[in-house]
Coordinates of C-alpha atoms in Angstrom, one line a residue:
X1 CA 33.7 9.5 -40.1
X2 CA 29.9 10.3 -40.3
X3 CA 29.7 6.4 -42.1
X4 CA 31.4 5.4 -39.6
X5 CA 29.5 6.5 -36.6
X6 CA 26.3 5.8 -38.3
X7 CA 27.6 1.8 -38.8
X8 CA 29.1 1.5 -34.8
X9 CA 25.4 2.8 -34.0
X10 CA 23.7 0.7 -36.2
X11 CA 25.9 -2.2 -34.7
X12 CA 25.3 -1.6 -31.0
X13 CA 21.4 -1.2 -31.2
X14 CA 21.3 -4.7 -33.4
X15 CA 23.4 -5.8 -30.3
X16 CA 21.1 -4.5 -27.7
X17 CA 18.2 -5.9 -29.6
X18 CA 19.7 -9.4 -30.0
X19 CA 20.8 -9.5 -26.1
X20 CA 17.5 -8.2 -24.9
X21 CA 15.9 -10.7 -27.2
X22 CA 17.3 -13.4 -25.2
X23 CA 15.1 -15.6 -22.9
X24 CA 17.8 -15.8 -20.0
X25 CA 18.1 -12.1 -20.6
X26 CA 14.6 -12.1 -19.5
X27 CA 14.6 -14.1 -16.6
X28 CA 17.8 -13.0 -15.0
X29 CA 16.2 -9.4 -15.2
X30 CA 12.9 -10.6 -14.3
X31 CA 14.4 -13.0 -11.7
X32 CA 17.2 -10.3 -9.5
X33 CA 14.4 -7.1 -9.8
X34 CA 11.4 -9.7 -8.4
X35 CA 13.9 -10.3 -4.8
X36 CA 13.3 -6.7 -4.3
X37 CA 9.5 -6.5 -4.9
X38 CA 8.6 -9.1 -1.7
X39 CA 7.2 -6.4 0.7
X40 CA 10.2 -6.9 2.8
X41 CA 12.5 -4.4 4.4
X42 CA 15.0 -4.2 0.7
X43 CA 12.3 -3.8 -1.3
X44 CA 12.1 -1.1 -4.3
X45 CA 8.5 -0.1 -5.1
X46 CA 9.5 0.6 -9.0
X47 CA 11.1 -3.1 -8.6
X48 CA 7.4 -4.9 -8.8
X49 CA 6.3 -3.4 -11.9
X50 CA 9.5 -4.3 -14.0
X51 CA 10.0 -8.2 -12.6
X52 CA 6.9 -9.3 -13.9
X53 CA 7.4 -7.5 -17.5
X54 CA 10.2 -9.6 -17.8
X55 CA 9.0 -12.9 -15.9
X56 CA 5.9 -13.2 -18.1
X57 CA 7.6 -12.5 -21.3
X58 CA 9.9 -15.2 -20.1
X59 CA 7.1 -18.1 -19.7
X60 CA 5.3 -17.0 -22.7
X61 CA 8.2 -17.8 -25.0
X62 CA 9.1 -20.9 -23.2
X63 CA 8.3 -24.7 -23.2
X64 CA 5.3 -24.5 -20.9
X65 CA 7.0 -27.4 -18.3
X66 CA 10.3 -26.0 -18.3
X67 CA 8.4 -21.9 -17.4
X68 CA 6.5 -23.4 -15.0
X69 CA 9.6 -25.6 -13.0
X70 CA 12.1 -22.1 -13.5
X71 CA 9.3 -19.8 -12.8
X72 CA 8.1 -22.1 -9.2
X73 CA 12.1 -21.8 -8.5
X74 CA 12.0 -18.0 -9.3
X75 CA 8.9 -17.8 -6.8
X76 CA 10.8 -20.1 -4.1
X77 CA 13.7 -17.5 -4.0
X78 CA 11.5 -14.8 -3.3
X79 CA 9.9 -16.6 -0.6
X80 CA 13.2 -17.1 0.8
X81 CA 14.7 -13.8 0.7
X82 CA 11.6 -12.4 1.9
X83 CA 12.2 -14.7 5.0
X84 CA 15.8 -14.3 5.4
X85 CA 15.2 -9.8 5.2
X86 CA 12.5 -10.3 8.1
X87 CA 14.5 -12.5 10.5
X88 CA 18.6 -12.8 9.1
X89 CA 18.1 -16.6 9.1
X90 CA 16.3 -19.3 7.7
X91 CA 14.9 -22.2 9.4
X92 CA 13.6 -25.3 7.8
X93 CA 9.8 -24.6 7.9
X94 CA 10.6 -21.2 6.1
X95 CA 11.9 -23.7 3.0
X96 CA 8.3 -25.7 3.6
X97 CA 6.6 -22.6 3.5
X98 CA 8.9 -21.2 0.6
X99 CA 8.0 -24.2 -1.7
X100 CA 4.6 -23.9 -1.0
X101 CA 4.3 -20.3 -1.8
X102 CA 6.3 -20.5 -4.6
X103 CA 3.5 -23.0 -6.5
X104 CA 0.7 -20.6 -5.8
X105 CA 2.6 -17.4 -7.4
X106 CA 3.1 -19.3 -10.1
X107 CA -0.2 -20.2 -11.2
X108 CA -1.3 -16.9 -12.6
X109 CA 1.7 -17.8 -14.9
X110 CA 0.5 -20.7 -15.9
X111 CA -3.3 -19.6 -16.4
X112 CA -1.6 -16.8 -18.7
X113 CA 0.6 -19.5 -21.0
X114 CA -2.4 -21.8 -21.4
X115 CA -4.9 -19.6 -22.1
X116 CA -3.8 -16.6 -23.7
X117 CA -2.5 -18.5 -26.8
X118 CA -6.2 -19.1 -27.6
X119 CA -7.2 -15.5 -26.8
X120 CA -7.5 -12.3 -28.6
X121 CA -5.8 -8.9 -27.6
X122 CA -8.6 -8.9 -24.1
X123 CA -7.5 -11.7 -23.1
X124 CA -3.5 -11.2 -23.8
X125 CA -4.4 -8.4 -21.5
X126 CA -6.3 -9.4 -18.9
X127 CA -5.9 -12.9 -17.8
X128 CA -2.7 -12.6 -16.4
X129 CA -4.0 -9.6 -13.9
X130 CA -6.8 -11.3 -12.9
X131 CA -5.0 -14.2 -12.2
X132 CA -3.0 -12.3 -10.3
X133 CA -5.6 -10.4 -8.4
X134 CA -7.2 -13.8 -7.1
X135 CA -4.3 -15.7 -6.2
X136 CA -3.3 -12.7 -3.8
X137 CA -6.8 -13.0 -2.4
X138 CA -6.6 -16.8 -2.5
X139 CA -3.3 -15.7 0.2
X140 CA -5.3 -13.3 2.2
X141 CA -8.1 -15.4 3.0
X142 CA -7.0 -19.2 3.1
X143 CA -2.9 -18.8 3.7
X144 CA -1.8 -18.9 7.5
X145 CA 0.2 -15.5 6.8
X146 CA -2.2 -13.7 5.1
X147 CA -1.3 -11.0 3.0
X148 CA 2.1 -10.5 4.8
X149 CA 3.6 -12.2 2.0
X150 CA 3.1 -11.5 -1.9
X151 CA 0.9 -8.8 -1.5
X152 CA 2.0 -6.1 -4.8
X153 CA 0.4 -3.0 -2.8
X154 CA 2.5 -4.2 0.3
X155 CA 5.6 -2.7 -2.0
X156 CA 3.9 0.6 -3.2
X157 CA 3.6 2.4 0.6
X158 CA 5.7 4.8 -0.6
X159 CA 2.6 6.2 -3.3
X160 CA -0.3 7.6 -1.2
X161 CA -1.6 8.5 -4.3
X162 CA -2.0 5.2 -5.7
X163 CA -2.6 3.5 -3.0
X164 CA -6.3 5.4 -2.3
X165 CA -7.6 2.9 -4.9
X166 CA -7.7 0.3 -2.0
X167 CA -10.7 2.4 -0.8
X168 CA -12.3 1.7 -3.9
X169 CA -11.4 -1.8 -5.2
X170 CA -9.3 -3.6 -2.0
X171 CA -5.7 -4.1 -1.7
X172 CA -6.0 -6.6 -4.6
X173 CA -6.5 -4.3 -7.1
X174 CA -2.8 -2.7 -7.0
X175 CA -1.3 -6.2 -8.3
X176 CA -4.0 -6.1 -10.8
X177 CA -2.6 -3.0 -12.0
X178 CA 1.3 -3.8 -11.7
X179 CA 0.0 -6.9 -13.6
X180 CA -1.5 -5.3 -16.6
X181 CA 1.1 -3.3 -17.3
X182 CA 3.1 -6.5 -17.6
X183 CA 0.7 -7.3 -19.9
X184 CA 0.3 -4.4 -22.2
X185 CA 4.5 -3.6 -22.1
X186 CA 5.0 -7.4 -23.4
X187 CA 1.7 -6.3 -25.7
X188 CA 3.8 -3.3 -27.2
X189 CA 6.7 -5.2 -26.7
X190 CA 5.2 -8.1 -29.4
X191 CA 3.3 -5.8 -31.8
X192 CA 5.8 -2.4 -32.2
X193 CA 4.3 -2.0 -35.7
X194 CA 0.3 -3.2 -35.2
X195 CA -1.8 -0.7 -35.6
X196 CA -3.9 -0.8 -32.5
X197 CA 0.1 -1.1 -30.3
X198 CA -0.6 2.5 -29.4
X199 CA -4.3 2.7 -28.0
X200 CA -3.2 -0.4 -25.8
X201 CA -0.4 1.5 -24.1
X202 CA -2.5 5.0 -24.2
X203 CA -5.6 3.0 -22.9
X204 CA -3.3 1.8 -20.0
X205 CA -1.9 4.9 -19.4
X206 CA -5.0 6.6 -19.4
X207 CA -6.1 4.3 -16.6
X208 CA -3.2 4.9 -14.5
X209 CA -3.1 8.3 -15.0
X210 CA -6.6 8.6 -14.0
X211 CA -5.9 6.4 -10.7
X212 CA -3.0 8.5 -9.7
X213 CA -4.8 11.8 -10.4
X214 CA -7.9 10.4 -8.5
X215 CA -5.9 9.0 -5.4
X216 CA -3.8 13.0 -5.6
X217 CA -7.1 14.8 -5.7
X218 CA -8.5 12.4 -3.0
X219 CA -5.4 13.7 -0.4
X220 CA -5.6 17.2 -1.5
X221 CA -9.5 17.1 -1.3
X222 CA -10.4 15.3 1.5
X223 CA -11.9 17.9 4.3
X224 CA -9.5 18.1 7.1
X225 CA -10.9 16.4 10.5
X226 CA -12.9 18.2 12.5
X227 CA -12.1 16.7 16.2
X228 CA -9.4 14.6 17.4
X229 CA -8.8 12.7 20.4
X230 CA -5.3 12.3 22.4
X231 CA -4.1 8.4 22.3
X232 CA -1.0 6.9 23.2
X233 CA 0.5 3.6 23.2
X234 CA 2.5 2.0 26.2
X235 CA 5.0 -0.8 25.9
X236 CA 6.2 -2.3 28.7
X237 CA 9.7 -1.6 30.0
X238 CA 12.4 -4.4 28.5
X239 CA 14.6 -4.0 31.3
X240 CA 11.4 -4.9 33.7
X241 CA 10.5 -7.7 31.7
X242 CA 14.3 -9.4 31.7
X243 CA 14.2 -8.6 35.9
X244 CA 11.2 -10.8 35.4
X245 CA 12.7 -13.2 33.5
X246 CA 15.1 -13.7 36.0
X247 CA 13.5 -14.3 39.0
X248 CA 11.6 -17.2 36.7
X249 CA 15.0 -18.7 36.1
X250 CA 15.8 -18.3 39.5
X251 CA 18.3 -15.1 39.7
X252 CA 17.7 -11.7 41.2
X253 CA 19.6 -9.5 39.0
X254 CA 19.2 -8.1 35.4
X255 CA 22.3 -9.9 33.0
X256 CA 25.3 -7.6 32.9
X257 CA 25.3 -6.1 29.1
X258 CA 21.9 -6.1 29.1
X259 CA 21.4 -1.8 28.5
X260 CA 25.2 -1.7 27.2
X261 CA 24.3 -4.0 24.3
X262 CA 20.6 -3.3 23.0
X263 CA 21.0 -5.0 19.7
X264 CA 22.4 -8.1 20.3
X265 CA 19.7 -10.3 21.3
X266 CA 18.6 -8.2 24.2
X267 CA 14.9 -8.7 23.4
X268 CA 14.9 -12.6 23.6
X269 CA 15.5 -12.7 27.6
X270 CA 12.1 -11.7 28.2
X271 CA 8.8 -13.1 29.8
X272 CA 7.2 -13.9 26.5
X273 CA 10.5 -16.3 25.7
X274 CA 9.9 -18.2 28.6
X275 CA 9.0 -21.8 28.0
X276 CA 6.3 -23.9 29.5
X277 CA 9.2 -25.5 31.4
X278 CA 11.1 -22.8 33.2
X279 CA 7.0 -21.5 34.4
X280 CA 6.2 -24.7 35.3
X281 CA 9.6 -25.3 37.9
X282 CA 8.5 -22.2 39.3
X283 CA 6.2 -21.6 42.8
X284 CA 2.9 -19.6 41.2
X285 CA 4.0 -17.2 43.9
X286 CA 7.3 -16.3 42.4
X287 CA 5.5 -16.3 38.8
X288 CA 2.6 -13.7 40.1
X289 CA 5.1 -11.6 41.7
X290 CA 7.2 -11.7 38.5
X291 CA 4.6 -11.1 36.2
X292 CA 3.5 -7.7 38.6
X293 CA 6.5 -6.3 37.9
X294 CA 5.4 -5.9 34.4
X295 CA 1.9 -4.7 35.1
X296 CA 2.9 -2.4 38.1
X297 CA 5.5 -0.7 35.1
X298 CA 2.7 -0.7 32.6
X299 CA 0.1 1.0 35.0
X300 CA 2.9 3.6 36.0
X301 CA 3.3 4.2 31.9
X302 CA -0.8 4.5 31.7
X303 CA -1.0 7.3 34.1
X304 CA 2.0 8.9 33.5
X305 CA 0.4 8.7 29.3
X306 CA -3.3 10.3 31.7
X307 CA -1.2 12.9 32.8
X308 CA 0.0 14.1 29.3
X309 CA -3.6 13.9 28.1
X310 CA -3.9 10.4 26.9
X311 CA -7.9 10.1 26.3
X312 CA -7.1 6.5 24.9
X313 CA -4.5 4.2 25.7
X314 CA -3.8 1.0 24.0
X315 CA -1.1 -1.1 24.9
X316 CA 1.4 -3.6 23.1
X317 CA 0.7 -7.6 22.3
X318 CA 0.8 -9.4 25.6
X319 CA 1.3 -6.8 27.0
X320 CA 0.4 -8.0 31.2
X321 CA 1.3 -11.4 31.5
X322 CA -0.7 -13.3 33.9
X323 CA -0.1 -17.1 34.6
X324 CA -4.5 -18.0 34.3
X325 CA -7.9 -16.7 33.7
X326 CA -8.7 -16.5 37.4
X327 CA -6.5 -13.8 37.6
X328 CA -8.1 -11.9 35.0
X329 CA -10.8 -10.2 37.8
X330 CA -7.8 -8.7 39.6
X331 CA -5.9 -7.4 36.7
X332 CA -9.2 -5.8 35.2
X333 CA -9.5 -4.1 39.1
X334 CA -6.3 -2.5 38.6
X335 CA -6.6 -1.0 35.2
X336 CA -10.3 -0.2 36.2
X337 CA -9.2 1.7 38.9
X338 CA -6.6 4.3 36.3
X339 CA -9.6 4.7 33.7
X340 CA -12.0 5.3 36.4
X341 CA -9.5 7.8 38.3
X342 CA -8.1 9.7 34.8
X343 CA -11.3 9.3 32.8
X344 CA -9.9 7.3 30.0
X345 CA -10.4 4.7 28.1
X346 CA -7.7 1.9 28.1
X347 CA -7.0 -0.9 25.5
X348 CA -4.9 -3.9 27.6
X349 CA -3.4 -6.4 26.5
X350 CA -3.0 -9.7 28.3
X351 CA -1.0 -12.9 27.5
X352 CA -1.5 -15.8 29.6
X353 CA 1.9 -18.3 28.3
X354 CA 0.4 -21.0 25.8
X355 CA -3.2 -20.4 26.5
X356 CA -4.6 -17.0 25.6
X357 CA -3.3 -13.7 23.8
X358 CA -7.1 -11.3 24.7
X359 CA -7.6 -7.6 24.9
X360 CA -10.0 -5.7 27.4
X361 CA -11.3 -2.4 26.6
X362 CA -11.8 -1.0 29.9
X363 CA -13.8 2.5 30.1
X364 CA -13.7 5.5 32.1
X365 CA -16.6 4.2 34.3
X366 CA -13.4 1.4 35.2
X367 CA -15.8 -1.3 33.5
X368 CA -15.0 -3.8 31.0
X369 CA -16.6 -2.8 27.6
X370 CA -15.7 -5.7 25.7
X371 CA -12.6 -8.6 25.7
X372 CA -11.4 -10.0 22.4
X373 CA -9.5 -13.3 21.7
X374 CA -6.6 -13.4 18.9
X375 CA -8.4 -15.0 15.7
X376 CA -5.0 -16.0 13.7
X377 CA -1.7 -16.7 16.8
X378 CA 1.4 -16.7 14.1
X379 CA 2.2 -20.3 13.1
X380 CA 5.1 -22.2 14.6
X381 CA 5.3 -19.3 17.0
X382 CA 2.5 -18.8 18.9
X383 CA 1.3 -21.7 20.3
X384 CA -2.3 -20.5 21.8
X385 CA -6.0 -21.1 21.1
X386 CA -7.7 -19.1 18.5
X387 CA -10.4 -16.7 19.3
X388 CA -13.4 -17.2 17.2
X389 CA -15.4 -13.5 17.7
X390 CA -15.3 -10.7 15.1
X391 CA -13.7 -7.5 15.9
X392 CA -15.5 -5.8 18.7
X393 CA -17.0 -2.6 18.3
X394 CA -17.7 0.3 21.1
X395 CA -19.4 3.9 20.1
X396 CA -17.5 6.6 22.9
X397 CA -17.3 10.2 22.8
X398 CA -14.2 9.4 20.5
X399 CA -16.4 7.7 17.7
X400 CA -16.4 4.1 17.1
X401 CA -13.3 1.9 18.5
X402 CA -12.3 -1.1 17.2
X403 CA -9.4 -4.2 18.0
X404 CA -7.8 -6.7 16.3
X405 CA -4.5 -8.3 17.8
X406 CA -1.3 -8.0 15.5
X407 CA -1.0 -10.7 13.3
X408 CA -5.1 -10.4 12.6
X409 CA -4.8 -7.1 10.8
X410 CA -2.8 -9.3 7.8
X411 CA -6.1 -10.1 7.1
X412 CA -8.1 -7.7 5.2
X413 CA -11.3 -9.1 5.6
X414 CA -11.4 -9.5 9.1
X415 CA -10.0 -6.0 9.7
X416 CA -12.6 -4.9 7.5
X417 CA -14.8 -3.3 10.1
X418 CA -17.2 -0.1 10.3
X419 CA -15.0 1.9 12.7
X420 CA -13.7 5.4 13.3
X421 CA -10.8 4.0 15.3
X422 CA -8.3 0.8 14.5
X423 CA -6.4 0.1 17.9
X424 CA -3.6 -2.9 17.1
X425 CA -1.8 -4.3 19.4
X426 CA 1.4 -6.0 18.5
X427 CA 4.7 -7.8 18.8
X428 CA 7.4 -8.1 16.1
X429 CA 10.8 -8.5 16.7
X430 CA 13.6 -5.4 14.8
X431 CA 14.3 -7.3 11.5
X432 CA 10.0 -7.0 10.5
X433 CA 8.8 -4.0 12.7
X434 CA 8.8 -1.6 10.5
X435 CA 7.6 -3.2 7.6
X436 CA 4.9 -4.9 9.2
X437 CA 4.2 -1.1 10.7
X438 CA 4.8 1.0 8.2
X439 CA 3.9 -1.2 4.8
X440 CA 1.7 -3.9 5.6
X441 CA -0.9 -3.1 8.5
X442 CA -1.0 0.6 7.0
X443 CA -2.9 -0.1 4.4
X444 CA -5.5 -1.3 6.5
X445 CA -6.8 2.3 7.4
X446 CA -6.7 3.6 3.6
X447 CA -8.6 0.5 2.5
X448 CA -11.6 0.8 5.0
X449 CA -11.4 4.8 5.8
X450 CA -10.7 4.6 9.5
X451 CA -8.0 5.8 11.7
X452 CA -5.3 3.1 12.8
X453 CA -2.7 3.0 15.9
X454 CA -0.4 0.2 16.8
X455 CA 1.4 -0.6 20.0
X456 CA 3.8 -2.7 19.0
X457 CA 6.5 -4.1 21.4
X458 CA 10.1 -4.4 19.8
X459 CA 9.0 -3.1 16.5
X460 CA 7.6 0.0 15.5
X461 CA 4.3 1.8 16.8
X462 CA 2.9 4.0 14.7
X463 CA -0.4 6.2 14.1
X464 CA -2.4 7.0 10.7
X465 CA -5.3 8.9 9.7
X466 CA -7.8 7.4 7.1
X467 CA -5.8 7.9 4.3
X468 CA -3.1 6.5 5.2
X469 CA -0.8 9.8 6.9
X470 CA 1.8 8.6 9.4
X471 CA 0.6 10.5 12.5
X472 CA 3.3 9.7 14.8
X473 CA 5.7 6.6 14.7
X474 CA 8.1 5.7 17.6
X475 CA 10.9 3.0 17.2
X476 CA 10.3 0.6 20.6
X477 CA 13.5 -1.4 20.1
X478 CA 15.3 0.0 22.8
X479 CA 15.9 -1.0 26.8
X480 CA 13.3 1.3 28.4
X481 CA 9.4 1.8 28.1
X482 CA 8.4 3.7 25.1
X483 CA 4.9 5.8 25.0
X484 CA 4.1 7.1 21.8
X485 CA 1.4 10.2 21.9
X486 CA -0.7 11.2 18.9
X487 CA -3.8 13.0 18.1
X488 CA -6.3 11.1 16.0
X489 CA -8.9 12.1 14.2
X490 CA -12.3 11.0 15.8
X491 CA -14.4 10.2 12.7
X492 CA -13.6 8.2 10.0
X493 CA -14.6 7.5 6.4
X494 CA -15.8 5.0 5.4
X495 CA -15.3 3.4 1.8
X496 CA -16.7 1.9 -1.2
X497 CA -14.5 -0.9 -0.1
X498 CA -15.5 -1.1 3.4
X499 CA -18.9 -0.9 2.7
X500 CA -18.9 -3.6 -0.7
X501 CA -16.2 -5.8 -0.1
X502 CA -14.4 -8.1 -2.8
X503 CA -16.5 -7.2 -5.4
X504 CA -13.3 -7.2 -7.9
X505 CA -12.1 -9.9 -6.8
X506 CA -15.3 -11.8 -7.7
X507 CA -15.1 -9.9 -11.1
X508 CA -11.6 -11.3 -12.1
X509 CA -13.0 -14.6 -11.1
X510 CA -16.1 -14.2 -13.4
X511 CA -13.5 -12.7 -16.3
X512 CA -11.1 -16.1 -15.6
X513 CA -13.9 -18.0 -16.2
X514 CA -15.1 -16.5 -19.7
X515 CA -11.5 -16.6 -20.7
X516 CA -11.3 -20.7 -19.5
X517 CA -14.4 -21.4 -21.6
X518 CA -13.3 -19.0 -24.7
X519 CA -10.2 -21.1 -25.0
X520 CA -11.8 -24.6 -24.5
X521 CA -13.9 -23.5 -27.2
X522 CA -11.1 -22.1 -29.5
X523 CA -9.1 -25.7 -29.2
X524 CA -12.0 -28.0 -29.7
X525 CA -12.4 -25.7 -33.1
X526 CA -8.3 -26.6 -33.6
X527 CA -9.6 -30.0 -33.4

């Protein structure tokens, strides 16, 4: 009996081995764990470091065409799903977008099967990573979403601790460390009885030990703020905005169903859905008097927020709608008049349909401190000029306040500014609120040491501290007006990151290009 259980052993690990030695085996793994490693609302963080294990080992025992055509399809999937978890539908530009996204994540594939071959155990290591590392910042700085998509640290929110290496190194370097492992598990994976198998995976291990422990100590460590300041954030009232609405399209009364059924497409009858159309059929006088309902409900939400102690108050995306600039002077009056009266300080938004989507900063002496255009309006949906200013900066009582609008903290190196205070206003829709909350603009206050609120209409506001605590969060889905209190810390902290910049990212490149001119030379030699 012992024989026997020793041979039906035996037997099922040669089976295991032989299926897990299998090249499908390795990209149907690879290919189901990667859907849930997008930075989208499904994803699971341990998800991203086991696709790309499997992926790579995949394209490195492949023909290099037929890799490169399965692995651009694997990448086009991902794209996909990622769209389809962030709106429940996908529209032909999300397939344009898709295709194009999926050749870009698949060029650190390819740098990895040309060169490596050539390589020693370094490169076998390291080119894939850096390849990695470059193309996300190649995303961040040149792609019209930024670093919502394929961002690796975007699915790792749930790890404080690892995610304080962003103050060091930038969001980058978190792919660059999901990557290597790839690299040294397909390393060990390839060389189980080579003698140097184990001081690659100890090396590695080492390394993310030492992160982890570093990013731990740095959230047990840090000193606790000394001062905060009271801020809130104000959205405007959905039910005021479909009245609104209405009396665009020519009807008094709110839709019947409209409280009764929050979640079935309540948030699309609102002012900001209007089209240039519907605006332009209607008397400027019935389009002033509509838009004041909105602005009358946002001032009563700024002084009821006053009242509760607000020192701050930023509001959501678009927040006032006003139909041009020369109404601008009048609007600023009003909200002057509240910061003057309550001694605050108040962020408003402003949306003026198809032309501008600004902010003012107006201070307790009910003066405008400074007005800032958004840099990046979302493609295909925002169809407004760009602003071309950096964010603005104003020292207060509160420490050093900063803006960007929404879309522009996806950028890391625009929202990459010496602050104390991140103010965002935004506007999602339910399907990407949270993430975009909660995963992606998040990271944004750990990378650069600074506190970060967002107003976010229909989505999900939420504060952090420097390091990337959730102060306060508040769901703003529903029918009403939502304010959101918190209490901020007042000083930030600046990082290495804040302070240096891409400095990694320029390393990789210089590392890609020693590795490109090490194998050039190695194939001449085969020549």
């Amino acid at each position: 009996m012992t024989n026997i259980g020793m041979n039906a052993r035996d037997t099922w690990a040669q089976g295991r081995a032989r299926l897990l030695a299998q090249p499908l085996i390795w990209l149907a793994i690879g290919s189901v764990t990667s859907l849930f490693a997008v930075g989208g609302r499904w994803d699971i963080p341990l998800a991203a470091w086991v696709a790309p294990v499997f992926l790579l080992r995949f394209v490195r025992r492949s023909r290099f065409w037929v890799a490169m055509l399965i692995i651009w399809l694997v990448s086009i999937g991902n794209a996909l799903f990622w769209a389809f978890e962030l709106s429940n539908g996908l529209t032909a530009p999300d397939y344009a977008i898709a295709i194009a996204f999926g050749a870009v994540f698949a060029l650190p594939y390819a740098a990895d099967r040309l060169l490596t071959p050539r390589l020693g155990m370094i490169g076998k290591l390291m080119v894939f990573p850096a390849a990695w590392a470059c193309t996300e910042y190649l995303m961040g700085s040149l792609s019209p979403l930024g670093v919502m998509y394929g961002l690796r640290a975007n699915t790792q929110t749930e790890y404080l601790s690892l995610l304080q290496l962003t103050a060091l190194l930038g969001p980058y370097s978190i792919g660059f460390l999901i990557s290597w492992f790839a690299t040294t598990a397909n390393w060990v994976w390839d060389n189980p009885d080579a003698s140097d198998h184990r001081r690659v995976a100890i090396g590695y291990g080492a390394i993310l030990v030492l992160v982890i422990i570093g990013g731990s100590l740095r959230l047990a460590f840090t000193p606790p703020p000394k001062t905060y300041v009271r801020m809130a954030t104000v959205t405007p009232s959905m039910i005021v905005q479909t009245a609104a609405y209405e009396m665009i399209k020519g009807r008094n009364s709110v839709p019947k169903g409209y409280v009764a059924d929050p979640q079935n497409g309540m948030h699309a009858n609102t002012l900001f859905f209007a089209t240039k159309n519907e605006i332009g059929r209607v008397s400027p006088i019935v389009t002033r008097a509509a838009y004041s309902l909105v602005i009358d409900n946002l001032l009563r939400s700024t002084r009821e927020a006053a009242r509760s102690g607000a020192k701050i108050v930023v509001w959501s995306e678009t927040a006032a709608p006003l139909l041009s600039n020369a109404d601008i002077p009048a609007f600023l009056a009003k909200v002057g008049d509240i910061a003057r009266t309550k001694k605050i300080y108040i962020d408003a938004a402003i949306g003026e349909p198809f032309a501008r989507n600004a902010t003012f900063l107006v201070g307790p002496g009910g003066k405008e401190i400074w007005s800032y255009d958004k840099r990046h309006p979302v493609p295909l949906l925002e169809p407004v000029p760009p602003g071309h200013l950096p964010a603005p900066v104003a020292q207060t009582p509160f420490g050093r306040l900063t803006n960007v609008i929404c879309f522009d903290a996806d950028f890391p190196a625009q929202a990459r500014v010496n602050a104390d205070i991140m103010m965002v206003p935004g506007f999602d829709w339910p399907e990407i609120g949270r993430s975009h909350t909660l995963k992606w603009v998040r990271l944004r206050a750990i990378e650069n040491g600074y506190s970060l609120i967002r107003a976010a209409y229909d989505s999900q506001a939420a504060a952090f501290d420097p390091l990337g605590h959730v102060l306060a969060t508040q769901d703003t889905t529903g029918p009403g007006s939502h304010i959101m209190y918190a209490d901020v810390p007042t000083k930030g902290r600046r990082t290495i990151y804040n302070r240096t910049g891409d400095v990694f990212i320029w390393l990789c490149l210089a590392g890609l290009g020693v590795a490109t001119i090490t194998a050039f030379r190695s194939r001449r030699k085969g020549w």
